[in-house]
XYZ file of C-alpha atoms in Angstrom:
353
model
C 101.832 215.129 209.088
C 101.340 218.494 210.238
C 97.778 219.451 209.202
C 96.698 215.926 208.461
C 93.483 215.242 209.186
C 92.829 212.468 212.433
C 89.490 212.908 213.587
C 86.613 214.451 212.987
C 84.266 215.910 214.919
C 80.533 215.363 213.413
C 77.713 218.600 214.781
C 74.080 218.648 213.925
C 75.407 221.001 210.908
C 78.338 219.620 209.317
C 81.450 217.659 210.031
C 84.679 219.964 211.970
C 87.895 218.127 210.416
C 90.679 218.106 213.289
C 94.217 218.404 212.219
C 97.324 216.943 212.978
C 99.028 220.299 214.832
C 103.109 218.613 214.807
C 105.036 216.117 212.653
C 104.879 213.056 213.891
C 102.431 209.357 214.346
C 99.763 209.242 216.490
C 100.626 207.662 219.566
C 96.731 207.077 221.698
C 92.627 208.550 221.203
C 91.883 209.255 224.142
C 87.781 208.857 222.563
C 86.101 206.592 221.223
C 84.469 206.764 217.811
C 80.756 208.246 218.525
C 81.045 209.179 222.194
C 80.995 213.296 222.489
C 83.624 215.701 223.337
C 83.593 219.498 224.427
C 85.824 222.321 223.471
C 89.446 222.159 224.532
C 88.719 218.947 225.085
C 92.031 216.109 224.460
C 91.395 213.422 221.596
C 94.681 212.361 220.618
C 97.858 211.977 221.169
C 100.854 212.596 218.905
C 104.555 211.626 219.306
C 106.790 213.963 217.533
C 108.983 213.467 215.378
C 108.983 212.933 211.227
C 106.894 210.072 209.481
C 109.338 206.599 208.378
C 109.455 205.977 204.721
C 106.571 203.526 203.632
C 107.770 200.331 202.459
C 109.071 200.194 198.715
C 106.890 197.084 197.961
C 103.543 199.004 200.011
C 104.034 201.801 197.255
C 103.058 202.260 193.930
C 104.505 201.817 191.327
C 104.935 204.848 189.288
C 106.119 205.808 192.526
C 109.806 206.392 192.804
C 111.467 205.033 196.273
C 113.371 207.960 198.288
C 115.823 207.585 200.634
C 115.496 206.858 204.228
C 115.568 209.893 207.159
C 116.881 208.743 210.037
C 113.649 209.587 212.882
C 113.915 212.351 214.417
C 114.510 212.592 218.068
C 110.973 211.301 219.810
C 109.748 213.744 222.138
C 106.580 213.601 224.394
C 102.869 213.343 223.731
C 101.281 216.770 222.457
C 97.855 215.934 222.960
C 95.123 216.990 220.304
C 92.328 219.312 221.604
C 89.160 219.062 220.317
C 87.838 222.782 218.727
C 85.904 225.221 220.271
C 84.244 226.188 217.848
C 83.966 224.577 214.222
C 86.118 226.572 211.126
C 84.913 228.758 208.489
C 85.938 226.351 205.471
C 86.014 222.688 206.814
C 87.728 220.161 203.620
C 88.088 216.831 205.378
C 85.474 214.038 203.670
C 82.632 212.909 204.949
C 83.681 209.939 207.204
C 80.055 208.839 208.558
C 78.873 206.202 205.832
C 75.720 207.419 204.996
C 72.576 205.301 204.004
C 72.773 206.395 200.399
C 76.136 203.982 200.254
C 74.688 201.064 202.251
C 74.867 198.022 199.549
C 72.601 195.596 198.941
C 74.026 192.133 201.261
C 75.120 189.698 198.588
C 73.500 186.108 198.142
C 75.859 183.351 199.443
C 75.677 179.483 200.111
C 77.608 180.080 203.495
C 75.168 182.514 204.556
C 73.133 181.238 207.531
C 70.416 184.027 207.117
C 69.362 182.352 203.596
C 65.631 181.707 203.559
C 64.238 180.069 200.587
C 67.877 181.170 198.532
C 66.600 184.665 199.760
C 69.139 186.715 202.062
C 67.253 187.887 205.194
C 69.935 189.514 206.842
C 70.060 193.201 207.945
C 72.861 195.908 208.698
C 72.531 198.106 211.205
C 73.682 201.761 210.660
C 74.759 204.096 213.386
C 72.402 207.956 212.268
C 74.876 210.694 212.205
C 74.529 213.462 214.122
C 73.267 215.188 211.634
C 70.305 213.015 210.202
C 69.715 213.187 214.347
C 69.312 216.249 214.428
C 67.671 217.207 210.752
C 64.762 214.515 212.670
C 64.382 216.277 215.363
C 64.339 219.948 213.990
C 61.664 218.098 211.219
C 59.499 216.687 214.191
C 59.448 220.288 216.041
C 58.127 221.142 213.711
C 55.653 219.104 213.493
C 54.875 219.371 216.765
C 54.787 223.091 217.482
C 53.816 224.887 214.060
C 49.993 224.699 213.220
C 51.450 224.433 209.436
C 49.169 223.674 206.668
C 50.089 223.881 202.401
C 48.592 225.749 199.359
C 49.042 224.740 196.174
C 49.334 226.251 193.044
C 50.874 225.807 189.232
C 53.224 228.294 187.694
C 53.204 228.566 183.935
C 56.547 228.770 183.004
C 56.704 229.844 179.033
C 57.574 232.868 179.982
C 60.768 232.328 182.236
C 61.922 229.560 180.086
C 62.333 231.934 176.771
C 63.644 234.595 179.160
C 67.101 231.983 180.437
C 66.450 231.067 176.435
C 67.551 233.856 174.995
C 69.803 235.639 177.192
C 71.745 232.239 179.378
C 74.617 232.710 176.181
C 75.132 236.400 176.924
C 74.590 235.758 180.271
C 77.790 232.825 180.537
C 79.911 235.113 178.746
C 79.231 238.425 180.257
C 79.373 237.474 183.739
C 80.833 233.502 184.062
C 77.991 231.751 185.919
C 74.890 230.024 184.738
C 71.364 231.843 184.283
C 68.819 229.392 186.248
C 65.241 229.314 187.458
C 66.437 229.668 191.244
C 67.683 232.726 191.017
C 63.685 233.400 189.245
C 62.122 232.037 192.017
C 64.472 233.945 194.934
C 63.648 237.577 192.812
C 59.813 236.089 193.046
C 60.472 235.775 196.594
C 61.999 238.732 197.303
C 59.335 240.471 195.845
C 56.443 239.166 197.500
C 58.175 238.774 201.079
C 58.665 242.716 200.693
C 54.286 242.992 200.245
C 53.750 240.448 202.450
C 56.216 241.282 205.630
C 54.192 239.013 207.916
C 55.508 235.769 205.585
C 59.327 236.601 206.744
C 58.581 236.826 210.565
C 58.268 234.495 213.371
C 57.050 233.683 216.465
C 59.179 233.968 219.413
C 57.435 230.854 220.839
C 59.301 232.207 224.564
C 57.734 235.533 224.521
C 55.082 234.842 222.094
C 55.991 238.175 220.043
C 56.426 238.413 216.684
C 59.206 239.442 215.170
C 59.770 241.227 212.286
C 62.979 241.327 210.150
C 63.714 244.256 207.664
C 65.682 242.290 205.256
C 65.512 238.648 203.654
C 68.017 236.062 204.012
C 67.044 233.312 201.593
C 66.995 229.295 202.998
C 68.148 227.192 199.660
C 67.751 223.689 201.054
C 71.020 221.344 199.425
C 70.411 217.109 199.472
C 73.839 215.851 201.192
C 74.713 212.015 201.130
C 74.831 213.089 205.333
C 71.058 214.766 204.757
C 69.770 217.835 204.008
C 71.714 221.301 204.832
C 70.097 225.108 204.245
C 72.950 226.939 203.498
C 72.062 230.854 203.140
C 71.847 233.658 200.908
C 71.907 236.220 202.954
C 70.341 240.054 202.188
C 68.801 238.880 199.368
C 66.595 241.838 199.081
C 69.434 244.174 198.005
C 70.152 241.666 195.519
C 69.745 241.716 191.210
C 69.394 238.456 189.131
C 73.818 238.671 188.661
C 74.051 238.555 192.881
C 71.349 235.830 193.707
C 73.719 233.635 190.775
C 76.819 234.285 192.102
C 75.611 233.744 196.010
C 74.141 230.217 194.996
C 77.012 229.456 193.185
C 78.924 230.295 195.456
C 77.298 227.669 197.590
C 76.603 225.198 195.759
C 80.820 225.478 195.333
C 80.942 224.563 198.658
C 78.261 222.036 199.564
C 80.110 220.147 196.595
C 83.482 220.430 198.148
C 82.107 220.023 201.386
C 83.264 223.123 202.718
C 80.193 224.641 203.983
C 80.261 225.889 207.601
C 78.003 226.593 210.641
C 77.391 229.647 209.627
C 76.592 229.466 206.613
C 73.369 227.865 207.702
C 72.735 230.054 210.227
C 69.571 232.268 210.617
C 67.310 232.926 207.246
C 63.994 233.649 207.123
C 62.469 231.804 204.666
C 63.445 229.009 202.608
C 62.689 227.246 199.383
C 62.966 223.633 198.568
C 63.536 222.334 194.922
C 61.959 218.935 194.355
C 62.350 219.024 191.396
C 65.718 218.705 190.118
C 65.531 215.274 191.529
C 61.810 215.169 189.438
C 59.499 215.711 192.146
C 56.072 216.428 190.396
C 54.194 218.000 193.558
C 55.316 217.660 197.394
C 54.152 219.286 200.785
C 57.535 220.345 201.932
C 57.684 220.487 206.085
C 58.577 224.206 208.208
C 62.369 225.001 208.595
C 61.973 226.184 212.101
C 62.034 228.714 213.218
C 60.426 230.204 210.376
C 56.958 230.773 209.213
C 56.718 229.482 205.585
C 59.025 227.665 202.859
C 58.141 227.433 199.177
C 57.971 224.276 197.460
C 59.177 223.831 193.943
C 58.668 220.891 191.535
C 59.759 219.659 188.267
C 58.556 221.712 185.331
C 56.660 219.530 182.911
C 54.494 219.810 179.709
C 50.189 220.090 180.468
C 47.336 220.569 178.318
C 45.937 223.874 179.784
C 43.551 226.636 179.159
C 44.585 229.361 177.854
C 42.087 232.179 176.288
C 39.783 229.170 175.743
C 42.037 227.377 174.085
C 43.814 224.286 175.098
C 47.089 224.941 174.747
C 50.399 222.846 175.538
C 52.813 224.267 178.122
C 55.620 223.939 180.753
C 54.098 223.961 183.992
C 54.531 223.475 187.677
C 53.408 222.798 190.971
C 54.845 224.653 193.537
C 53.718 224.208 197.062
C 53.433 227.235 200.242
C 53.956 225.494 203.377
C 53.163 227.903 206.520
C 52.911 228.249 210.576
C 48.471 229.114 209.936
C 49.433 230.437 213.794
C 50.832 233.597 212.507
C 49.584 233.307 208.741
C 45.908 233.501 207.392
C 44.836 231.235 204.578
C 44.236 234.637 202.253
C 47.662 235.687 203.269
C 49.591 232.735 202.479
C 46.936 232.010 199.045
C 47.833 235.497 198.231
C 51.529 235.545 198.569
C 52.077 232.058 196.535
C 49.881 234.028 193.913
C 52.112 236.904 194.188
C 55.100 234.558 193.493
C 53.176 232.689 190.035
C 52.882 236.340 188.530
C 56.592 237.437 189.342
C 57.683 234.351 187.724
C 55.226 233.654 184.920
C 55.525 237.608 183.809
C 58.467 239.541 185.877
C 57.590 243.061 184.329
C 55.623 242.779 187.287
C 58.829 243.021 189.664
C 60.001 245.855 187.078
C 56.885 247.821 187.335
C 56.154 247.000 191.181
C 52.383 246.090 190.290
C-alpha cells in the first residue's frame, strides 16, 4: 500500500522508515539487511498494482470478507531510493532486536549444548548502528577529555514540598505534570549563567574556547536501542511551565519513536537522571563535545545533621563530570554547589543570589 513501511534505514541517532511511494507488490530488495546505503541509492523495486485480497481462511474471525477486485494492469517496477536525510517525524517501530529483549535459552533434552543438565548455548546479535555510535562516542570522550567528577548531596525537602503543594493546581491550569526535572533544568540554567565556562566547549581543531550565550540542555533518555539525548533549546528563556511543556513533548516523541535527528543535534550541557531506575550513586560520562554533565540519582531518606541535630531528610546524591582541560576543580565545585543551593531553596534564583 502507499506509504506502507517496506524498510528501515538505521542511522547513528535514530531509525528512519522507508515508505512505499505507490501501491503494489514488493518485487526485489536491492540491498541486503545490514548493508550501508547512500542518499538516492535504489534499495527496492515495487511492481505497481492493487494488492490481491487476503484469503478468507487467513483472515481474523472478526474481519468481514470483501469481494476481490481484478488486479490492475502490471507496470514496470518502480525503484525506491534511500532518503537524502531523515524526515522530521519518523514513526516506524524499531526493527532491530534490542539486547534487553533477548530471551534466555531454554534447556531441552535435545539441546546438544547441554553440559551436566545446564545450557551452554550462546546467542549472537548484531550490534545496531546506534549502539555502535554510542560506544564510539563514549570511548572518544574518555580518550579526548580529561574527565573528573565532583559530588554533592541535595536536601530535597523544599523541592518535594513545593511540588506536593502545587502539582494539582499546576496540572489543572497547564495540563502538565510538575516534575523534579524542571527544578534541575532551571537550577542548571541559573548556575550556567554564573559559570559561562561550563557552557563553553573546546574546539580541538583550533584549540579555541567557544563560549555560548544560549543554553541548550540535553536530557538523557534510555530507549530499548540505547541512550538518546534530545535537546531542550533556549532554556535560558524558559520558565517552569515552558520547561515542563518542552520535556513532555520530547518524552512523548521518544515513546512514539518520533525523535528526529534534529531533536538530538547540539546541546551545551547534559542532565542524566539515573535516579528513575533507582541509582544511588554514579559517575556520568561526558556527552562530547560538551564540557560537563550533571548526574541525578534516587531520593532516599537518610539521617543528616541539621543545626546540630540528627534528622531524617529526603536526600539525593548528585555528580558533575567535567572536562578538566577547560574547567578547574574550583569552578566545577562552585558550579555544583550553585545547583544544590537553587534546588534546595528556589528563592535563590528569584532573588538572583
